[in-house]
Structure formats: C-alpha cells, structure tokens
Short mmCIF file of C-alpha atoms in Angstrom, two decimals:
data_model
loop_
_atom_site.label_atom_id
_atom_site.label_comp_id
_atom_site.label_asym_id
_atom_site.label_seq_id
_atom_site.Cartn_x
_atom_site.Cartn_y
_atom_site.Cartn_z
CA UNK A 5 -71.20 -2.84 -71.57
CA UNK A 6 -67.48 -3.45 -71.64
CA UNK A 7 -64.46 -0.97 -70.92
CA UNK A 8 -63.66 2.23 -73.09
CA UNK A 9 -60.51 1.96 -71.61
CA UNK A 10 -58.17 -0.31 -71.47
CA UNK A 11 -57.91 -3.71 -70.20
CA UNK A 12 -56.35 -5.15 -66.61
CA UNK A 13 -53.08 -4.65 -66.50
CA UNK A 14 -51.98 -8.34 -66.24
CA UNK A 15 -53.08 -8.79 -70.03
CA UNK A 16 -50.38 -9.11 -72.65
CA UNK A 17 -47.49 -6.43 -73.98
CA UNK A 18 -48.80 -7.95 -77.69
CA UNK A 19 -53.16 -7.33 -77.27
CA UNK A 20 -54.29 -5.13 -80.04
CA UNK A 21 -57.60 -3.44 -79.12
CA UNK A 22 -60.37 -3.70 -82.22
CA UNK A 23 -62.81 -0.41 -81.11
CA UNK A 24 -66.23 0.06 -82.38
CA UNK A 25 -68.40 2.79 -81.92
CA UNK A 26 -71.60 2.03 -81.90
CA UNK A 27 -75.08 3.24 -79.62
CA UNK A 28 -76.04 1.22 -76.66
CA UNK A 29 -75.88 -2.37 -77.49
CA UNK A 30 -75.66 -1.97 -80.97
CA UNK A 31 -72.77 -3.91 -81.25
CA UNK A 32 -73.65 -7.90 -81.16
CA UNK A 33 -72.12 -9.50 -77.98
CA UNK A 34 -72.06 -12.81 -80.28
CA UNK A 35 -69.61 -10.65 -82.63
CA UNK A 36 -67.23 -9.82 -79.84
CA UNK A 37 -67.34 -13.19 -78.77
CA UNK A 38 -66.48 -14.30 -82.57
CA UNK A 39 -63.80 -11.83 -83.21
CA UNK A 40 -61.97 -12.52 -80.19
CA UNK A 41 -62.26 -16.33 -80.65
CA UNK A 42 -60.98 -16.03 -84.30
CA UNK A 43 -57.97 -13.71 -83.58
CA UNK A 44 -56.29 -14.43 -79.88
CA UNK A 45 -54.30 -11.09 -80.00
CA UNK A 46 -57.16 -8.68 -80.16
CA UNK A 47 -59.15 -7.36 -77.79
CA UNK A 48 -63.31 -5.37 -78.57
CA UNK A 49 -63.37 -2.44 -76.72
CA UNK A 50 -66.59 -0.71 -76.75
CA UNK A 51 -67.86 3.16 -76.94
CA UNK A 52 -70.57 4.61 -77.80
CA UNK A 53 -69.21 8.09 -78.78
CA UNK A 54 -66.41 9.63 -81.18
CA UNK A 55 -65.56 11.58 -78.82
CA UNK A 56 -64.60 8.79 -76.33
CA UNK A 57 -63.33 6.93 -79.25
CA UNK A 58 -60.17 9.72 -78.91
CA UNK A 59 -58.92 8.32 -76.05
CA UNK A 60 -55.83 6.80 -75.32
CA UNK A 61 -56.23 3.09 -74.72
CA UNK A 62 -53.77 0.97 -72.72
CA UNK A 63 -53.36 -1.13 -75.37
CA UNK A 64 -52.56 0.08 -79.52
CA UNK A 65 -55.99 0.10 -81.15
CA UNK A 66 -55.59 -1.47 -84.56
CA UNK A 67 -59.03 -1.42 -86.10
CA UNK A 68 -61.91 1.18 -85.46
CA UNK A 69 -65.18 0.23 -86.36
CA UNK A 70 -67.95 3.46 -86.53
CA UNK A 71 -71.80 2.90 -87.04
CA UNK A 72 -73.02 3.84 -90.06
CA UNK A 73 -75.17 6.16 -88.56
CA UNK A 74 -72.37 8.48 -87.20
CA UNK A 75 -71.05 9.30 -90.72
CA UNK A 76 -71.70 12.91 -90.51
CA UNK A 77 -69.87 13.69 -87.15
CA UNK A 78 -66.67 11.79 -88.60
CA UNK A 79 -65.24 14.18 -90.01
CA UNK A 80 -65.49 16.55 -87.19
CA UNK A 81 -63.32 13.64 -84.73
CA UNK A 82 -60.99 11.70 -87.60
CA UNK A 83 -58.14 14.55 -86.64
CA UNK A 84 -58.66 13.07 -83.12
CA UNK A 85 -58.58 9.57 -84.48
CA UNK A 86 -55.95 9.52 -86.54
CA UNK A 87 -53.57 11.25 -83.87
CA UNK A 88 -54.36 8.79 -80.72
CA UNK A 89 -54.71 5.87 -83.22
CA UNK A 90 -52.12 6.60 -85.65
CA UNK A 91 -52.45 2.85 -87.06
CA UNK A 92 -55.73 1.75 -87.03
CA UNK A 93 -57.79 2.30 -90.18
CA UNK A 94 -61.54 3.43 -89.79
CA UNK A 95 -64.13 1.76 -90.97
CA UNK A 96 -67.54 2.22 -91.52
CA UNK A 97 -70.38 -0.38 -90.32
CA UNK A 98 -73.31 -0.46 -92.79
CA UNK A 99 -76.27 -1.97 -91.01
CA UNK A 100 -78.39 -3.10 -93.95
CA UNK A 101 -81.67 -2.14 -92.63
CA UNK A 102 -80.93 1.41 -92.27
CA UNK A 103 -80.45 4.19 -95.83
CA UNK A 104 -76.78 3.09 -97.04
CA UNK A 105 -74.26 5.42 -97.47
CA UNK A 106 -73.20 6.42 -101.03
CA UNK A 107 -69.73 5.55 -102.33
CA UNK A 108 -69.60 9.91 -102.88
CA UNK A 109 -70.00 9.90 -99.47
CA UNK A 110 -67.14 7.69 -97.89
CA UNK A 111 -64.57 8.92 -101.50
CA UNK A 112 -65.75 12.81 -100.12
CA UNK A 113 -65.01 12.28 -96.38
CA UNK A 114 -61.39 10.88 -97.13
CA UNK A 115 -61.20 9.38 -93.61
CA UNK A 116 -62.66 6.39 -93.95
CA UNK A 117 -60.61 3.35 -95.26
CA UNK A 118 -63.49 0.96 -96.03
CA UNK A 119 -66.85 -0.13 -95.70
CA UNK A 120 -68.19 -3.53 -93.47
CA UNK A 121 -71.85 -4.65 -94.02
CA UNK A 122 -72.55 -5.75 -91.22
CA UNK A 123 -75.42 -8.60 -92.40
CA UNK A 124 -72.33 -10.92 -94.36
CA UNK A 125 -72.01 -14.52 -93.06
CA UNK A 126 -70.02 -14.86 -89.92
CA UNK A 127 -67.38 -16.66 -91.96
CA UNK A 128 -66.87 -13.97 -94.63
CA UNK A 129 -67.50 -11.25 -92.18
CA UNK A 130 -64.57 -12.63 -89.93
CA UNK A 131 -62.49 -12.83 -93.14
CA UNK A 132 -62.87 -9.06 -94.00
CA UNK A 133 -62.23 -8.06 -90.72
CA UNK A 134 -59.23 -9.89 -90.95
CA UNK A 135 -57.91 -8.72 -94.21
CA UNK A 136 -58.63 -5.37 -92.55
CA UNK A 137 -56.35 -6.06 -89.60
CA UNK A 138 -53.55 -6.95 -91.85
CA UNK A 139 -53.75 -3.61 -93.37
CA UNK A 140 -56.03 -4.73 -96.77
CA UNK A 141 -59.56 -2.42 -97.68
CA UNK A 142 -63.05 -3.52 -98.20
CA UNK A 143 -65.65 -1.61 -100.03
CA UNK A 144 -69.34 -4.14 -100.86
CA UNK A 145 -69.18 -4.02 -104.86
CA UNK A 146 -73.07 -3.13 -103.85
CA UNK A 147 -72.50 -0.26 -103.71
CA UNK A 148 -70.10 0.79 -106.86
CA UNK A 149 -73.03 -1.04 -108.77
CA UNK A 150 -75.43 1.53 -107.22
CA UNK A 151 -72.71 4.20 -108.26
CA UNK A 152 -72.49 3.09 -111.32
CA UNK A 153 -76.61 2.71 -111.63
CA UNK A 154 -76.76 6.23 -110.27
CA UNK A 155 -74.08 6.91 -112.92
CA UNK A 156 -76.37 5.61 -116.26
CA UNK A 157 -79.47 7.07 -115.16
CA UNK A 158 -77.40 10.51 -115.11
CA UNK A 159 -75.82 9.68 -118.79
CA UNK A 160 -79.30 8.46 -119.78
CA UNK A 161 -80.89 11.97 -118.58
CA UNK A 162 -78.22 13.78 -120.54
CA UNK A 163 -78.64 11.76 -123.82
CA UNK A 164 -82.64 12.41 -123.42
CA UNK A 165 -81.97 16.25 -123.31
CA UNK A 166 -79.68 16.07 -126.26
CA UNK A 167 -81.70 14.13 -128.07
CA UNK A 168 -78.81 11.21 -128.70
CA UNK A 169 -79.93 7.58 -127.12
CA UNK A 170 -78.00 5.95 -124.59
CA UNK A 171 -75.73 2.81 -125.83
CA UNK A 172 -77.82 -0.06 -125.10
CA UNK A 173 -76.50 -2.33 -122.41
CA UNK A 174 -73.85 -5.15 -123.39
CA UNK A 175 -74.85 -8.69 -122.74
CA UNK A 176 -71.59 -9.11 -120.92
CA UNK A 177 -71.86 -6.62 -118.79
CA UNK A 178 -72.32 -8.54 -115.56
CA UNK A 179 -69.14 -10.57 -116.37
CA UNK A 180 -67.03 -7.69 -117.35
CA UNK A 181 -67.69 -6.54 -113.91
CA UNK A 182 -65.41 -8.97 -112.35
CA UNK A 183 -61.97 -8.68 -111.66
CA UNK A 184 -59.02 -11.35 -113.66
CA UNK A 185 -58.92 -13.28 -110.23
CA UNK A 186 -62.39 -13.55 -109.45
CA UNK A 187 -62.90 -14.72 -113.26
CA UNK A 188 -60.18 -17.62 -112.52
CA UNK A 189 -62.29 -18.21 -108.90
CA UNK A 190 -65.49 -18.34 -111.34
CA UNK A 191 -63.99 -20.86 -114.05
CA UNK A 192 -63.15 -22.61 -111.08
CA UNK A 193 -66.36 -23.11 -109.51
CA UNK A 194 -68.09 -23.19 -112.57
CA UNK A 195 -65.84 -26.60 -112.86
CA UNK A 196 -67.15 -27.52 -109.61
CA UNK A 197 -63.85 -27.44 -107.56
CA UNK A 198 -64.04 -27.43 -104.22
CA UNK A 199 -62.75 -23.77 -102.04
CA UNK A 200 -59.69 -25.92 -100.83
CA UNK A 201 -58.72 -26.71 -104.05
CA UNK A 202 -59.62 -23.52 -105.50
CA UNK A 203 -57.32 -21.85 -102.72
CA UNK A 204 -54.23 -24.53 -103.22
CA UNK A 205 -54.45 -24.05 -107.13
CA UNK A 206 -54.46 -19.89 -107.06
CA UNK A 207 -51.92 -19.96 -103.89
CA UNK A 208 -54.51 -17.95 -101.61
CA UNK A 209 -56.38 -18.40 -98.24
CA UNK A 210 -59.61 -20.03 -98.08
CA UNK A 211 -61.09 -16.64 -96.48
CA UNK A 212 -59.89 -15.02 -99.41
CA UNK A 213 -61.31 -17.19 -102.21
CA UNK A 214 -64.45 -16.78 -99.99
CA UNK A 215 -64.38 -13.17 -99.96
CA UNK A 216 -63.66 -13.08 -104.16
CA UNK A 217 -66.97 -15.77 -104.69
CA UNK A 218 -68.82 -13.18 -102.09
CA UNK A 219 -68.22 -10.65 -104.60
CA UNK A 220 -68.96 -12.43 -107.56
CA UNK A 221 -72.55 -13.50 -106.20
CA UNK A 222 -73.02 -10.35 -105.64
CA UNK A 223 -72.28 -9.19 -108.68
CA UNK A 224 -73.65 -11.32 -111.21
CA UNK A 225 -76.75 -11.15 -109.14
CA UNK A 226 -76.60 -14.45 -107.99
CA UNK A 227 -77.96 -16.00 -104.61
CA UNK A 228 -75.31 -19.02 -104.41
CA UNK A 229 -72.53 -20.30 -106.22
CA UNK A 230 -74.08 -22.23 -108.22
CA UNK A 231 -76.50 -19.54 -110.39
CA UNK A 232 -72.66 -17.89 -110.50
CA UNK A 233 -71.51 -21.38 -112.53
CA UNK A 234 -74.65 -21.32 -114.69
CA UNK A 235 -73.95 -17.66 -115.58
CA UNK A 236 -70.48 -18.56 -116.84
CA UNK A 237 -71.49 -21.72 -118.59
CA UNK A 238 -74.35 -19.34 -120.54
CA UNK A 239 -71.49 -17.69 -121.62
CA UNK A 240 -68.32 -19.77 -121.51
CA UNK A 241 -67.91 -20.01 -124.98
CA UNK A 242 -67.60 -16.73 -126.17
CA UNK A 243 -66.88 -13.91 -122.88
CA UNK A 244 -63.20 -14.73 -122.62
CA UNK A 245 -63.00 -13.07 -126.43
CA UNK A 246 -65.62 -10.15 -125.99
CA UNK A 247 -63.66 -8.81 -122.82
CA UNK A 248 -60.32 -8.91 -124.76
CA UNK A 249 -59.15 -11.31 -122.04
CA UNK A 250 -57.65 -14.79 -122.74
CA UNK A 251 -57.06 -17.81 -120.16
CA UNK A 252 -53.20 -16.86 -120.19
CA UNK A 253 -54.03 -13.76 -119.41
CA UNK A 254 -55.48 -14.80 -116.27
CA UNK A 255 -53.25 -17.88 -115.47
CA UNK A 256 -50.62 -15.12 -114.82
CA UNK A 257 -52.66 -12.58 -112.83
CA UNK A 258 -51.87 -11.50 -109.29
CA UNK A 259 -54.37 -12.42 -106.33
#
C-alpha cells in the first residue's frame, strides 16, 4: 500500500498528487504505474477512506478519484474535500462489474465533476484522465443513453395510460446522437483516414480524436471503427439533410 500522506521531502516544489479512494487493493498497481509514466509531474497517492481522503497532503492534490461504491458517503465528506483540495475535481470510478450509478445520481449529488469507467483501454483511459487534469469533464455517453432509455419507457408508460401511442423511433436516431465534431471524426473515418491525420486536419490531439471515436462506438452501438464507417455509409446520403445539419456547418464547428 503506498502513503496517504505525502511524499519524501526531497521530491519536487511542482508534484501534483492524483488521490484515489478506493478499498484495499482495489486500485490496479499497473494503473499507478501507467499514470505516473504518462504524466512525470503527478504523483498516486492511495487511501482507502473519505475520511483520510481530507487530509492535507504535502503536495496540491489535483485529481481525486472515489470508488464507485462509496457514492453514498460522498456527500457526507465533499465539504471536507473541497476545502483541503480546493482544486482538484472529484471523480467517480465506475467499475463495470458492479450496479452503475445513474446519471440522477451523480446530477443530484452536485459534487462530483465526472464519471471514469474504469474497464476503457489503457490508451483512452490515460487520455480522460488527462483531459481531467487539465480541468476538462467526462461523463460515458452509456449512461445518458440509459437516461434517456429510462426516459422513453417513462413517456411510453404515460402515452399507454392516456391512451395516445408513443412517436415511433426515427431511423436516425443513433446518428443524431452525436455531437458536430464527432460527426466530422465519423466522415473521417468513414473515409478511412488515419487518427494522425484525422487529428492534423481538425487541429486536435490524438487522445482527443480517440476519446470522440470512443464515444461514437459507443454510441452507434458499434464494437470497432469500422461497423461506425458502415453505419455512416448506410446513411451518408441522406442524414446530413434529416438532422438539419450541412458539411459547412460542421467544417466550422469548435472541437
């Protein structure tokens, strides 16, 4: 187990300590090991309580990540948090084998700034932690779809009771969940360009042209990128007009 407090004092002025809260070993040594690798400056300190979690570190803690399956007692410490750790944004760590938490949940509790699943790829899971550290949020579109599932079975219920029948689901519905950029990442791919070319011609970072095709597998209900490219070539002739969107449109959106 490592420190909960601190490191020696011969370490740097500039370490930032990343803090997770997590039970015994619940945290992946291999994860420390990556995070530290991938950004020099930080430092995993490890706890397995809230309460501990309040200390005072020796070093500013800049990114506190809480097991999933402390979501309840949160609330009781984020006062706690929020005054030792004025900076660092907390984030919940959703273990996918355990009952998710609902988006209600994380919108109701205020506290927490975003959501990490915790089974990503190493490489997209490093780049969300890092648009984390440089002050960006991360919520799994997962788990707006299951809002938003939640959400149609509840209109559905109401129209049966009234009597009226629900609006039948648009063919397009998949696509018009994506955002302008990730339908320019999309046309992309679907054109078979390459991540580094894809990142040069947008002006963004590999990680986060990684992190928009992440979200568009996931929500076109892909499993790679390539069912993502046959989804927009089912439909590349005619989804640009039935969004109300147009190629300029998205040639001049912002990342």
């Amino acid at each position: 187990m490592r420190s909960t407090v601190g490191g020696g004092a011969g370490e740097s002025w500039a370490r930032r300590i990343l803090l997770t809260v997590f039970p015994a070993d619940g945290f992946p040594e291999c994860l420390v090991y990556a995070i530290e690798r991938e950004f020099p400056s930080v430092v995993v300190e490890q706890t397995t309580s809230l309460e501990t979690a309040c200390t005072v570190f020796d070093h500013p803690v800049c990114l506190i990540l809480v097991d999933a399956g402390l979501l309840d007692k949160i609330g009781a410490y984020g006062a706690g948090l929020m005054q030792n750790h004025p900076v660092a944004p907390i984030v919940l760590a959703q273990n996918g084998s355990r009952i998710p938490a609902s988006i209600q949940d994380i919108l109701d509790l205020k506290i927490v700034r975003s959501v990490l699943p915790m089974d990503l790829k190493l490489d997209v899971w490093l780049s969300v932690i890092g648009l984390m550290l440089r002050g960006g949020e991360y919520f799994p579109p997962t788990m707006f779809q299951s809002y938003a599932g939640s959400l149609r079975q509840e209109v559905a219920d109401y129209s049966a009771s009234i009597g009226q029948p629900m609006a039948e689901r648009s063919d397009f519905e998949e696509i018009g969940a994506l955002t302008d950029r990730e339908l320019q990442v999309l046309e992309m791919v679907a054109r078979g360009s390459q991540n580094k070319i894809i990142a040069a011609t947008l002006r963004l970072s590999e990680h986060t042209v990684k992190i928009h095709l992440h979200n568009i597998i996931t929500k076109l209900g892909a499993h790679n990128r390539t069912e993502a490219a046959a989804v927009f070539h089912a439909h590349t002739g005619s989804f640009f007009g039935s969004l109300g969107r147009s190629k300029a449109g998205l040639d001049q959106s912002s990342p």
